[in-house]
CSV table of C-alpha atoms in Angstrom, one decimal:
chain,number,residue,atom,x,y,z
A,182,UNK,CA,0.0,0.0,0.0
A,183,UNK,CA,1.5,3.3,-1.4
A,184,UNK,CA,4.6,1.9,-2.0
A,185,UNK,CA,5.6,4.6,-4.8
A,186,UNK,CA,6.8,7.8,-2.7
A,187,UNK,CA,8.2,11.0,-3.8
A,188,UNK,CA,10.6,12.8,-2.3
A,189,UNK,CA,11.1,16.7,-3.3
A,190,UNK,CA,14.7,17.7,-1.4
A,191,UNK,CA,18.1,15.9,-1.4
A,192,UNK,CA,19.5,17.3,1.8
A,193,UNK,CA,19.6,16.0,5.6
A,194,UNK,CA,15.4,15.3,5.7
A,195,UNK,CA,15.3,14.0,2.4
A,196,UNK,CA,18.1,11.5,2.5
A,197,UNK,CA,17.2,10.6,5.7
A,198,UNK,CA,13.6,10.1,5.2
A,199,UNK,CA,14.4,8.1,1.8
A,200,UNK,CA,16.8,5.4,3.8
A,201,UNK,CA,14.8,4.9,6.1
A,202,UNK,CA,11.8,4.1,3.6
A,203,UNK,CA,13.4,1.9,1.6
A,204,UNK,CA,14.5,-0.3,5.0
A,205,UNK,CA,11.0,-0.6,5.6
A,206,UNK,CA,10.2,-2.2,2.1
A,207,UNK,CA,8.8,1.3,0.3
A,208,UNK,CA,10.3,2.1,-2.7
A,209,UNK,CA,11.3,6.2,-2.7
A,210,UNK,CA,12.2,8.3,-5.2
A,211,UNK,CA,14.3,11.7,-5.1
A,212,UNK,CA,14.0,14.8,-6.9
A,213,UNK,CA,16.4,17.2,-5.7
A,214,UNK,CA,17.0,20.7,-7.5
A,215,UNK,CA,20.9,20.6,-7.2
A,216,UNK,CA,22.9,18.7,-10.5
A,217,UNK,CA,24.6,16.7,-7.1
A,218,UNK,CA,24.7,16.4,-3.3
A,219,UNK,CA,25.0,19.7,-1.7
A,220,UNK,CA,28.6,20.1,0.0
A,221,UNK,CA,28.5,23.5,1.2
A,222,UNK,CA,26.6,24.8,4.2
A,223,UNK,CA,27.3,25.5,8.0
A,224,UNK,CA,27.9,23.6,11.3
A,225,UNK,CA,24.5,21.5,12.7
A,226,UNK,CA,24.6,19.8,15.7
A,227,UNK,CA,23.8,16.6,16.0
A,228,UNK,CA,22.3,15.4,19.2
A,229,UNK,CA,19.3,13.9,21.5
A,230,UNK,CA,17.3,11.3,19.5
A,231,UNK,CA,19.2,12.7,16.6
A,232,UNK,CA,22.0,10.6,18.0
A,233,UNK,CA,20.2,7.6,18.1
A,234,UNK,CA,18.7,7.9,14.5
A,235,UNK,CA,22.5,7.9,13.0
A,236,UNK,CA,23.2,4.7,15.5
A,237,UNK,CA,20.8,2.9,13.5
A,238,UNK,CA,21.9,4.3,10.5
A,239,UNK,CA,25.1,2.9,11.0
A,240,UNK,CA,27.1,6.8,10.6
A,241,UNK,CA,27.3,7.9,14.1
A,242,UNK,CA,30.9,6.7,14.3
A,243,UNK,CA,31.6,8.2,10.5
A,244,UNK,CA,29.8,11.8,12.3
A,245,UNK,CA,32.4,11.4,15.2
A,246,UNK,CA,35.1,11.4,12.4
A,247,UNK,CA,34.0,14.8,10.6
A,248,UNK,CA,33.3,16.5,13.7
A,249,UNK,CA,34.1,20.0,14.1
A,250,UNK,CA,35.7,20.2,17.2
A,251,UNK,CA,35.0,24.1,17.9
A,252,UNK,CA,35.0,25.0,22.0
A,253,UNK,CA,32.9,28.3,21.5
A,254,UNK,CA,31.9,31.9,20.5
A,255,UNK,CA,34.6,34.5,21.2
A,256,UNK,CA,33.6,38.2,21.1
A,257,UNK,CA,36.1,40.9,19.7
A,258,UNK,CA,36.7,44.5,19.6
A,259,UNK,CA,37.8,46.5,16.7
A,260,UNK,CA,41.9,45.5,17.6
A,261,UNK,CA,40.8,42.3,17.4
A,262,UNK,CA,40.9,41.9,21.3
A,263,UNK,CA,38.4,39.1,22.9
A,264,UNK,CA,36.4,41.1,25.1
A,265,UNK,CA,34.2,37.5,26.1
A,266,UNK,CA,34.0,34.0,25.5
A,267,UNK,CA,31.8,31.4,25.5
A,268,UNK,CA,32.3,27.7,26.1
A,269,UNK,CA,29.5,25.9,24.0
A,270,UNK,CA,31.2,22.4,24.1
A,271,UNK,CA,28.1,19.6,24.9
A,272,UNK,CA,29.7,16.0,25.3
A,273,UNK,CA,25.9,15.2,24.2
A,274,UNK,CA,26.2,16.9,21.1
A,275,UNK,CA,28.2,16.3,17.8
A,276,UNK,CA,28.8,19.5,15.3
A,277,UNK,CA,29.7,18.4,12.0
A,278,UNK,CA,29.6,20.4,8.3
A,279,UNK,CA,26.5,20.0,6.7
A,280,UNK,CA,27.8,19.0,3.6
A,281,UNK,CA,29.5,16.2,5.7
A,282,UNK,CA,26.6,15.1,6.9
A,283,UNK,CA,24.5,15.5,3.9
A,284,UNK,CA,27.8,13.2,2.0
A,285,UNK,CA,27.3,10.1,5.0
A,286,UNK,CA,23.8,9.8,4.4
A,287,UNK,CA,24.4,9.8,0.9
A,288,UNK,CA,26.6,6.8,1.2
A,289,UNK,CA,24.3,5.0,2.7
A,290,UNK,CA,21.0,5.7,1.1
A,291,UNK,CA,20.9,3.5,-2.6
A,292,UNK,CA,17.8,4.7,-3.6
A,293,UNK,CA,16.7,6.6,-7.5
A,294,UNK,CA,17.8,10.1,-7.3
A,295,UNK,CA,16.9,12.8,-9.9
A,296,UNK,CA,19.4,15.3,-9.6
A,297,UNK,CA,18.9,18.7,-11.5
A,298,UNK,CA,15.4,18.1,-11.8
A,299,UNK,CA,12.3,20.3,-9.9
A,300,UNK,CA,9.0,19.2,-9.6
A,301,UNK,CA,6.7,22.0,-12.2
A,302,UNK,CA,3.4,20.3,-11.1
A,303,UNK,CA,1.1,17.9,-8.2
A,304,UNK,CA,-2.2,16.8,-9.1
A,305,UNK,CA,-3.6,14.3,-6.8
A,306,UNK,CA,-6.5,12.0,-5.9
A,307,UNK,CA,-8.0,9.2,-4.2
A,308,UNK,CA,-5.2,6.8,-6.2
A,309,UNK,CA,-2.4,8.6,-6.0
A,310,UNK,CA,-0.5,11.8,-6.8
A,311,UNK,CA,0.3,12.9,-10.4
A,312,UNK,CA,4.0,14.8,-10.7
A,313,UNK,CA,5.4,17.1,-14.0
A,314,UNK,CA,8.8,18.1,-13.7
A,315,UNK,CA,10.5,20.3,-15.2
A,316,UNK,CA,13.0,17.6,-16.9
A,317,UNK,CA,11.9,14.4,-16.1
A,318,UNK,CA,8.6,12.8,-17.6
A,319,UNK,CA,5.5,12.9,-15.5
A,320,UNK,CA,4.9,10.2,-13.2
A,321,UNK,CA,2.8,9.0,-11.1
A,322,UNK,CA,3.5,8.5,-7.1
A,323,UNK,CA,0.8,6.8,-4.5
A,324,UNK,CA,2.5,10.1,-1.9
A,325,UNK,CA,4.5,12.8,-1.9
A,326,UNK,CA,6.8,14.4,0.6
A,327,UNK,CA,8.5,17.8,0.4
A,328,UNK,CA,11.7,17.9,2.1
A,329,UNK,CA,13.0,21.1,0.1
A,330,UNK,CA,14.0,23.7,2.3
A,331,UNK,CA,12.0,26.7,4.1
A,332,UNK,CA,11.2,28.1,0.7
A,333,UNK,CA,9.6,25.2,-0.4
A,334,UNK,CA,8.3,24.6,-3.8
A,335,UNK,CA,6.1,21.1,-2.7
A,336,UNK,CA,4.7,23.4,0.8
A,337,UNK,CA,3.8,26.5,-2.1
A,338,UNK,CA,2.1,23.9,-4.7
A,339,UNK,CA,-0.7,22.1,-2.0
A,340,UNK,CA,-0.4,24.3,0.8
A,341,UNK,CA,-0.4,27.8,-0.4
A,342,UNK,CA,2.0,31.2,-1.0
A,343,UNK,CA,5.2,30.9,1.5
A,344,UNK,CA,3.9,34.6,3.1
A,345,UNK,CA,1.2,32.0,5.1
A,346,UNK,CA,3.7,30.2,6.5
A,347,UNK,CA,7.3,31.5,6.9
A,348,UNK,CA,7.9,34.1,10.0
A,349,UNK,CA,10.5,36.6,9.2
A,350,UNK,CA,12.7,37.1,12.0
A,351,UNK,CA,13.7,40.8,12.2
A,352,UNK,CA,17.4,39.7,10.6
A,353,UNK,CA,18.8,38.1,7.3
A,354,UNK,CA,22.6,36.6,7.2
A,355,UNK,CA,25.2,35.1,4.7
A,356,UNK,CA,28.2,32.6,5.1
A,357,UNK,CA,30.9,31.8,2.4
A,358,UNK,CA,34.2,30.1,2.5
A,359,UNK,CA,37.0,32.5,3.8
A,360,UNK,CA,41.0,32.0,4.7
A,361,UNK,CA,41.2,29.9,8.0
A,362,UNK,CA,44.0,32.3,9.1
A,363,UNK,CA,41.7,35.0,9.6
A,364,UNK,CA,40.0,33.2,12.7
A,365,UNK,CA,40.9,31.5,15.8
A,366,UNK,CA,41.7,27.8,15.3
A,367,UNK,CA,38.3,26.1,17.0
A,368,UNK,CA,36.6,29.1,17.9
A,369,UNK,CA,33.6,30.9,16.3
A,370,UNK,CA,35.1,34.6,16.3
A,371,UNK,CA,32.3,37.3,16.0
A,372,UNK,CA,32.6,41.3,15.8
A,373,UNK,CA,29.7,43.6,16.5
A,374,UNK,CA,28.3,47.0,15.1
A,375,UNK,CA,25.1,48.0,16.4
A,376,UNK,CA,22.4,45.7,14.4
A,377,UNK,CA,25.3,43.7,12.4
A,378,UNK,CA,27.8,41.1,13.1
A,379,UNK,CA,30.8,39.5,11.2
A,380,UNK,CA,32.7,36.7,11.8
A,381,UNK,CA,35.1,33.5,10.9
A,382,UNK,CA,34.1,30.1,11.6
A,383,UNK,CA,37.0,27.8,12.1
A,384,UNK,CA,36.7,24.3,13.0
A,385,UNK,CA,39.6,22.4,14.1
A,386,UNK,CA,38.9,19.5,11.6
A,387,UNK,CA,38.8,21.3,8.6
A,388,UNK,CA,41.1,23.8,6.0
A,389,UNK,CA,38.5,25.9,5.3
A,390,UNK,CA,36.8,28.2,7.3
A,391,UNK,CA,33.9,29.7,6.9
A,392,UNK,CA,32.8,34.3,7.0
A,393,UNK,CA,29.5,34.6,8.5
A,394,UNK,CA,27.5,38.3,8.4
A,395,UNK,CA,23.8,39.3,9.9
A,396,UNK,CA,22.3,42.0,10.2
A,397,UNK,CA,19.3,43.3,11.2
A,398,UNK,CA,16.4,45.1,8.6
A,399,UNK,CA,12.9,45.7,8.1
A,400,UNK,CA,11.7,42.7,5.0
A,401,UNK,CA,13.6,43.3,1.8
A,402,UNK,CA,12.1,42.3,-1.6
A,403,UNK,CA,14.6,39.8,-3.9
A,404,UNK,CA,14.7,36.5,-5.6
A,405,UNK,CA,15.8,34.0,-2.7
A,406,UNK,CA,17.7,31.8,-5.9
A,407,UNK,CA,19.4,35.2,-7.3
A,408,UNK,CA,23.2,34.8,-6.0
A,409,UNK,CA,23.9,38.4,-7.9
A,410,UNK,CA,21.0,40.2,-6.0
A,411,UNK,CA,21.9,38.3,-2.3
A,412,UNK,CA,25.8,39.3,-2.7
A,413,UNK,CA,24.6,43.0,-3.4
A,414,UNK,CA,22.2,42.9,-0.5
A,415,UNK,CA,25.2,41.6,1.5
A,416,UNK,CA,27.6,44.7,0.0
A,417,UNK,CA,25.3,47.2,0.6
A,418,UNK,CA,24.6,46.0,4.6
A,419,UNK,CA,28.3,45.6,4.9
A,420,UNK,CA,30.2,47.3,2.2
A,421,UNK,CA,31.1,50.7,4.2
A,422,UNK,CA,32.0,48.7,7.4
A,423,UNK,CA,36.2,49.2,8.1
A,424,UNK,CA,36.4,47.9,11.5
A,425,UNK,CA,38.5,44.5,12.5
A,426,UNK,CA,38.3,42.3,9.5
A,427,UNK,CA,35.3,43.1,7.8
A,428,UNK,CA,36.3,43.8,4.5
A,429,UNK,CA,38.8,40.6,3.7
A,430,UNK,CA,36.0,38.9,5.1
A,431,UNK,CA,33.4,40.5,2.6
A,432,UNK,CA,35.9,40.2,0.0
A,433,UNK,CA,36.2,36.4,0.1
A,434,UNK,CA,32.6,36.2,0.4
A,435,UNK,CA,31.9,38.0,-2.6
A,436,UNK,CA,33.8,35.9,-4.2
A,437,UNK,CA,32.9,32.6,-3.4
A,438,UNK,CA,31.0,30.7,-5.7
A,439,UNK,CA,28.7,28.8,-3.0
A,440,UNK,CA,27.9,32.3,-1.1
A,441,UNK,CA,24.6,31.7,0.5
A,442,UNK,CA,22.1,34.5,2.1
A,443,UNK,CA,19.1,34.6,3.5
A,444,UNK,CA,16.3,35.7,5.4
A,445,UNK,CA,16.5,34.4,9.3
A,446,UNK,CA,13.1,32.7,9.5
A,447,UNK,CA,11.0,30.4,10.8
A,448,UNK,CA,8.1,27.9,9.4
A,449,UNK,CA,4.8,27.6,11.0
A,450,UNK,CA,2.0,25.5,10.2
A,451,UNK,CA,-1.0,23.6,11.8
A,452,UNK,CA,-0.4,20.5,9.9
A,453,UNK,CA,2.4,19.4,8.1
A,454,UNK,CA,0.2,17.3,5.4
A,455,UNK,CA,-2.5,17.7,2.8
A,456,UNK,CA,-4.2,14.4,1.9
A,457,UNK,CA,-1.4,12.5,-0.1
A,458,UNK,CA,1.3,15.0,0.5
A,459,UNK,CA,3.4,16.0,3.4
A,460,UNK,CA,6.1,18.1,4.8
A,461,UNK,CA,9.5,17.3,6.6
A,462,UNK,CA,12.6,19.2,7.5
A,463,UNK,CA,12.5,22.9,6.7
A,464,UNK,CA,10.1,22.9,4.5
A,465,UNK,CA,7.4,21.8,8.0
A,466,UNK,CA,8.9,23.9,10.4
A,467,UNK,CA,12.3,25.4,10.3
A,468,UNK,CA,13.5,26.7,13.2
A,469,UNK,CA,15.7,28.7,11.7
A,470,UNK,CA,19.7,28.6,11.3
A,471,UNK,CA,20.0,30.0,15.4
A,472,UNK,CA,18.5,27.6,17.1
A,473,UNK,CA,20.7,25.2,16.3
A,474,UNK,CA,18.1,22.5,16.1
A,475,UNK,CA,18.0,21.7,12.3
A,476,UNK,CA,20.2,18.6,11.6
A,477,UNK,CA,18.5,17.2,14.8
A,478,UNK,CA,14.6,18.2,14.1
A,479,UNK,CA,15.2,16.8,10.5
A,480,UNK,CA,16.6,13.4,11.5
A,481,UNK,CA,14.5,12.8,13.9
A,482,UNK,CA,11.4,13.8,12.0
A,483,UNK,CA,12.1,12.2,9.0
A,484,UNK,CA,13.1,8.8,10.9
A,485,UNK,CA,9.2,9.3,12.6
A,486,UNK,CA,7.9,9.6,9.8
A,487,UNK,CA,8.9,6.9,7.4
A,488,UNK,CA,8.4,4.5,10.4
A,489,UNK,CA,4.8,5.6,11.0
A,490,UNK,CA,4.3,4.8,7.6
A,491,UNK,CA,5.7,1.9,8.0
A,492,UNK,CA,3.6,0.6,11.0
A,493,UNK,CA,0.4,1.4,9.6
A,494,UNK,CA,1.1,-0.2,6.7
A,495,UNK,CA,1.5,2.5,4.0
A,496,UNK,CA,-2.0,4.0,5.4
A,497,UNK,CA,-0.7,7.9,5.0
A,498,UNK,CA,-4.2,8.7,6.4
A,499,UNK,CA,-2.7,7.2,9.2
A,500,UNK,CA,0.7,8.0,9.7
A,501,UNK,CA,0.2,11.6,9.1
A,502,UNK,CA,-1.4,11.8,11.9
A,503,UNK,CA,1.0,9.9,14.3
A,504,UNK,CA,4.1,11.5,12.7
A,505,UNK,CA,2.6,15.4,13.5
A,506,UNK,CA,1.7,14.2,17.1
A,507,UNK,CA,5.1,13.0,17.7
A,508,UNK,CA,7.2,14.8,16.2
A,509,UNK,CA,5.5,18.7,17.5
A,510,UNK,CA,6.0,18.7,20.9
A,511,UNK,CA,10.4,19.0,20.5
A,512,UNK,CA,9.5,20.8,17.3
A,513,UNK,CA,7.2,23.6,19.5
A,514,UNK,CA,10.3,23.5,22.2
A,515,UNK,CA,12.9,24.0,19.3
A,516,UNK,CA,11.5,26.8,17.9
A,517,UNK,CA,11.5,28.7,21.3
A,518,UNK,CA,14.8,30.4,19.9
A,519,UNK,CA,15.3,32.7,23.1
A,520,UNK,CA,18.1,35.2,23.2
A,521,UNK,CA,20.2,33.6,21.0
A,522,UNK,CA,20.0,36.5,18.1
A,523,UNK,CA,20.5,39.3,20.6
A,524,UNK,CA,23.4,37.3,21.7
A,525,UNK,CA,25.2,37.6,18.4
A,526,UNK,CA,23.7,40.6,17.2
A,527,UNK,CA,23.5,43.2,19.8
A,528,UNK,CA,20.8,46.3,18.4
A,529,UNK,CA,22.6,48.8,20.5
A,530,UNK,CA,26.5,49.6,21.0
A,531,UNK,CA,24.9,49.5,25.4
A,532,UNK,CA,23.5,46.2,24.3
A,533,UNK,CA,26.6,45.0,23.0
A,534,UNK,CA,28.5,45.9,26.3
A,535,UNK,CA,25.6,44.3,28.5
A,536,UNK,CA,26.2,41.0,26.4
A,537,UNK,CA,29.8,41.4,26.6
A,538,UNK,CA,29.1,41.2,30.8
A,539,UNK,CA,27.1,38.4,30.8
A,540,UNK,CA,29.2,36.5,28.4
A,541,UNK,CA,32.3,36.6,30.5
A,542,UNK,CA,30.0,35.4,33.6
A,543,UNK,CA,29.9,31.8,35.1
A,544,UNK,CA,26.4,32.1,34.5
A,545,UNK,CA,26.1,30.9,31.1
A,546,UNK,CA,27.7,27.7,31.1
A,547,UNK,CA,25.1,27.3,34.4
A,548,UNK,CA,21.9,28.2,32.3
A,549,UNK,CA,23.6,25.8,29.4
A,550,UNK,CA,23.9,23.2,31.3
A,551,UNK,CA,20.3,23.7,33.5
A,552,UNK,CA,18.9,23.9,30.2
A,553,UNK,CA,20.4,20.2,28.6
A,554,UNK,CA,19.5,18.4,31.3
A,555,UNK,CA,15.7,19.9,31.1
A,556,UNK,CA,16.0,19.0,27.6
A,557,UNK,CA,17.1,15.1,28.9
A,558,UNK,CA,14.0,15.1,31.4
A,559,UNK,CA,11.6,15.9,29.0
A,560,UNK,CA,13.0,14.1,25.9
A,561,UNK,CA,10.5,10.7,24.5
A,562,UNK,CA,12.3,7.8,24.1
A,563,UNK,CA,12.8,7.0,19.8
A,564,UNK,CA,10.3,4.7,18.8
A,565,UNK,CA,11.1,0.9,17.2
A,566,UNK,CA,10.2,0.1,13.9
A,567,UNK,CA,10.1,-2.8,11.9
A,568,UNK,CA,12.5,-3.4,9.6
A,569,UNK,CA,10.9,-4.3,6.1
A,570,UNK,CA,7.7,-5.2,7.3
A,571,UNK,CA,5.1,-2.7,6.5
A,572,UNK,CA,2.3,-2.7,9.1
A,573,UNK,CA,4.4,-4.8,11.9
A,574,UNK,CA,5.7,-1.8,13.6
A,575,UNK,CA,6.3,-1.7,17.2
């Protein structure tokens, strides 16, 4: 019973969700936008049941190998002084590349991919779903499944225009590849300017590092797939800034062929499917790129839902439901972002100093920790699913 399943989205949720199906006996298809795997991005952290989803992958060991290894956020002044630190090591945690990660579960999920391909059109039914693409020949699939980002193309075709769902978040930020030797080895290193911050990302397991800008703004109008537009967006924010390193950051940026910008966001909805079709990953309910929940929310959800299909025996009727009830209670708590962005971007030159204060107090790492080990209390143990046996989950 709906055996044929589409997936729209070739990155953590996707790939995930696609392995998973075709362990359970379904037989997934890919579609992903990109002419191969995507190897740029940022760090994500992978932890709680996150953890345990990679276990039974069989990568968590290959994620311990690519990890980043990067102790904190330092804070600098204009001489390049740290004014603050802040140890954000979590033995519970793993931070790896997202192109890393997105690489290991490529490895080990042999399923049909159609890279460089979109889908143009759903039509569906009480049989099925009918796809056009905008390559391929039309198909037909008994479900679909969007796994394609916050600016979704499936979420826009069945659910409706991406101004119904997606909260903008006061701020929009960029990252590019940079030279490691403008950053701290295994530090994040940020500098402030009331409403903006640069800085370097520079893992301790890898060559490259990585330039990262925000900056706060009332909604600005561009194409979110127009590289041109988003690197003149990212000038004009940062283009007249002189102070610490800003402009050999910007520079590299600029000229980095896998610069990415966009809006700091976060998805919303009621219900993450529409008879045949449903949302995971982003695409559902990102949490956007500060909360550091991503990698985690889209393992997990993508594991839940592929074995809720699988224990009700392909009924997506079903499954939809069980997957949204189990899945949105860490997915509500996730999205409860706190004080992260005034963290890194101060909106005053006094908030800066205030957050400079705090940062250099014992208090942090108290409120970190107090706030893992709510996080442990109130985590649900991963369900069990059968392997390759529809309908016989546990």
């Amino acid at each position: 019973m709906n055996e044929r399943i589409l997936i729209s989205g070739a990155s953590i949720a996707g790939l995930t969700l696609a392995h998973w199906l075709a362990r359970y006996g379904f037989r997934p298809t890919v579609v992903e936008r990109a002419p191969a795997p995507r190897s740029g991005g940022n760090g994500v952290d992978v932890r709680g049941n996150a953890t345990e989803v990679a276990e039974r992958m069989g990568i968590l060991s290959r994620i311990h190998e690519f990890a980043t290894d990067v102790h904190g956020m330092k804070f600098v002044d204009a001489a390049d002084r740290a004014v603050a630190r802040i140890d954000t090591r979590d033995p519970a945690s793993i931070e790896i590349m997202r192109g890393d990660l997105v690489a290991l579960l490529h490895e080990v999920t042999d399923v049909e991919i159609l890279f460089g391909d979109s889908i143009l059109g759903l039509e569906q039914d009480d049989d099925g779903v009918s796809v056009t693409f905008e390559h391929a020949p039309a198909r037909r699939f008994d479900l679909v499944v969007g796994a394609d980002g916050m600016h979704s193309n499936v979420r826009r075709l069945v659910f409706g225009p991406e101004e119904r769902f997606v909260q903008f978040k006061h701020h929009y930020f960029a990252f590019a590849d940079t030279d490691a030797s403008l950053g701290e080895n295994r530090w994040v290193t940020m500098f402030n300017t009331p409403g903006r911050m640069t800085g370097i990302y520079r893992s301790g397991n890898h060559p490259q590092a990585k330039a990262y800008f925000m900056f706060r703004s009332a909604p600005l109008r561009y194409d979110h797939r127009d590289v041109a537009e988003h690197k003149r967006l990212i000038s004009e924010a940062f283009g007249r800034e002189s102070s610490w390193r800003t402009r050999e950051l910007l520079d590299a940026a600029l000229a980095d062929p896998d610069f990415y910008f966009d809006a700091l966001g976060q998805v919303r909805m009621n219900s993450w499917s529409d008879g045949r079709v449903a949302l995971v990953g982003d695409a559902a309910w990102c949490a956007s790129p500060v909360s550091g929940a991503g990698a985690e929310l889209a393992l997990v959800g993508a594991h839940l839902l592929a074995g809720e299909l699988a224990a009700s025996g392909g009924d997506h009727r079903v499954a939809f439901a069980r997957y949204d009830t189990a899945h949105r209670p860490l997915v509500n708590a996730k999205q409860r972002i706190g004080p992260n962005v005034r963290l890194m971007v101060p909106r005053t030159e006094g908030g800066r100093c205030v957050r400079d204060v705090v940062a250099r107090l014992p208090l942090m790492k108290v409120i970190g920790a107090v706030e893992r080990r709510a996080q442990a209390r109130n985590a649900r143990p991963l369900p069990e699913y059968a392997l390759g046996r529809r309908g016989n989950g546990a």
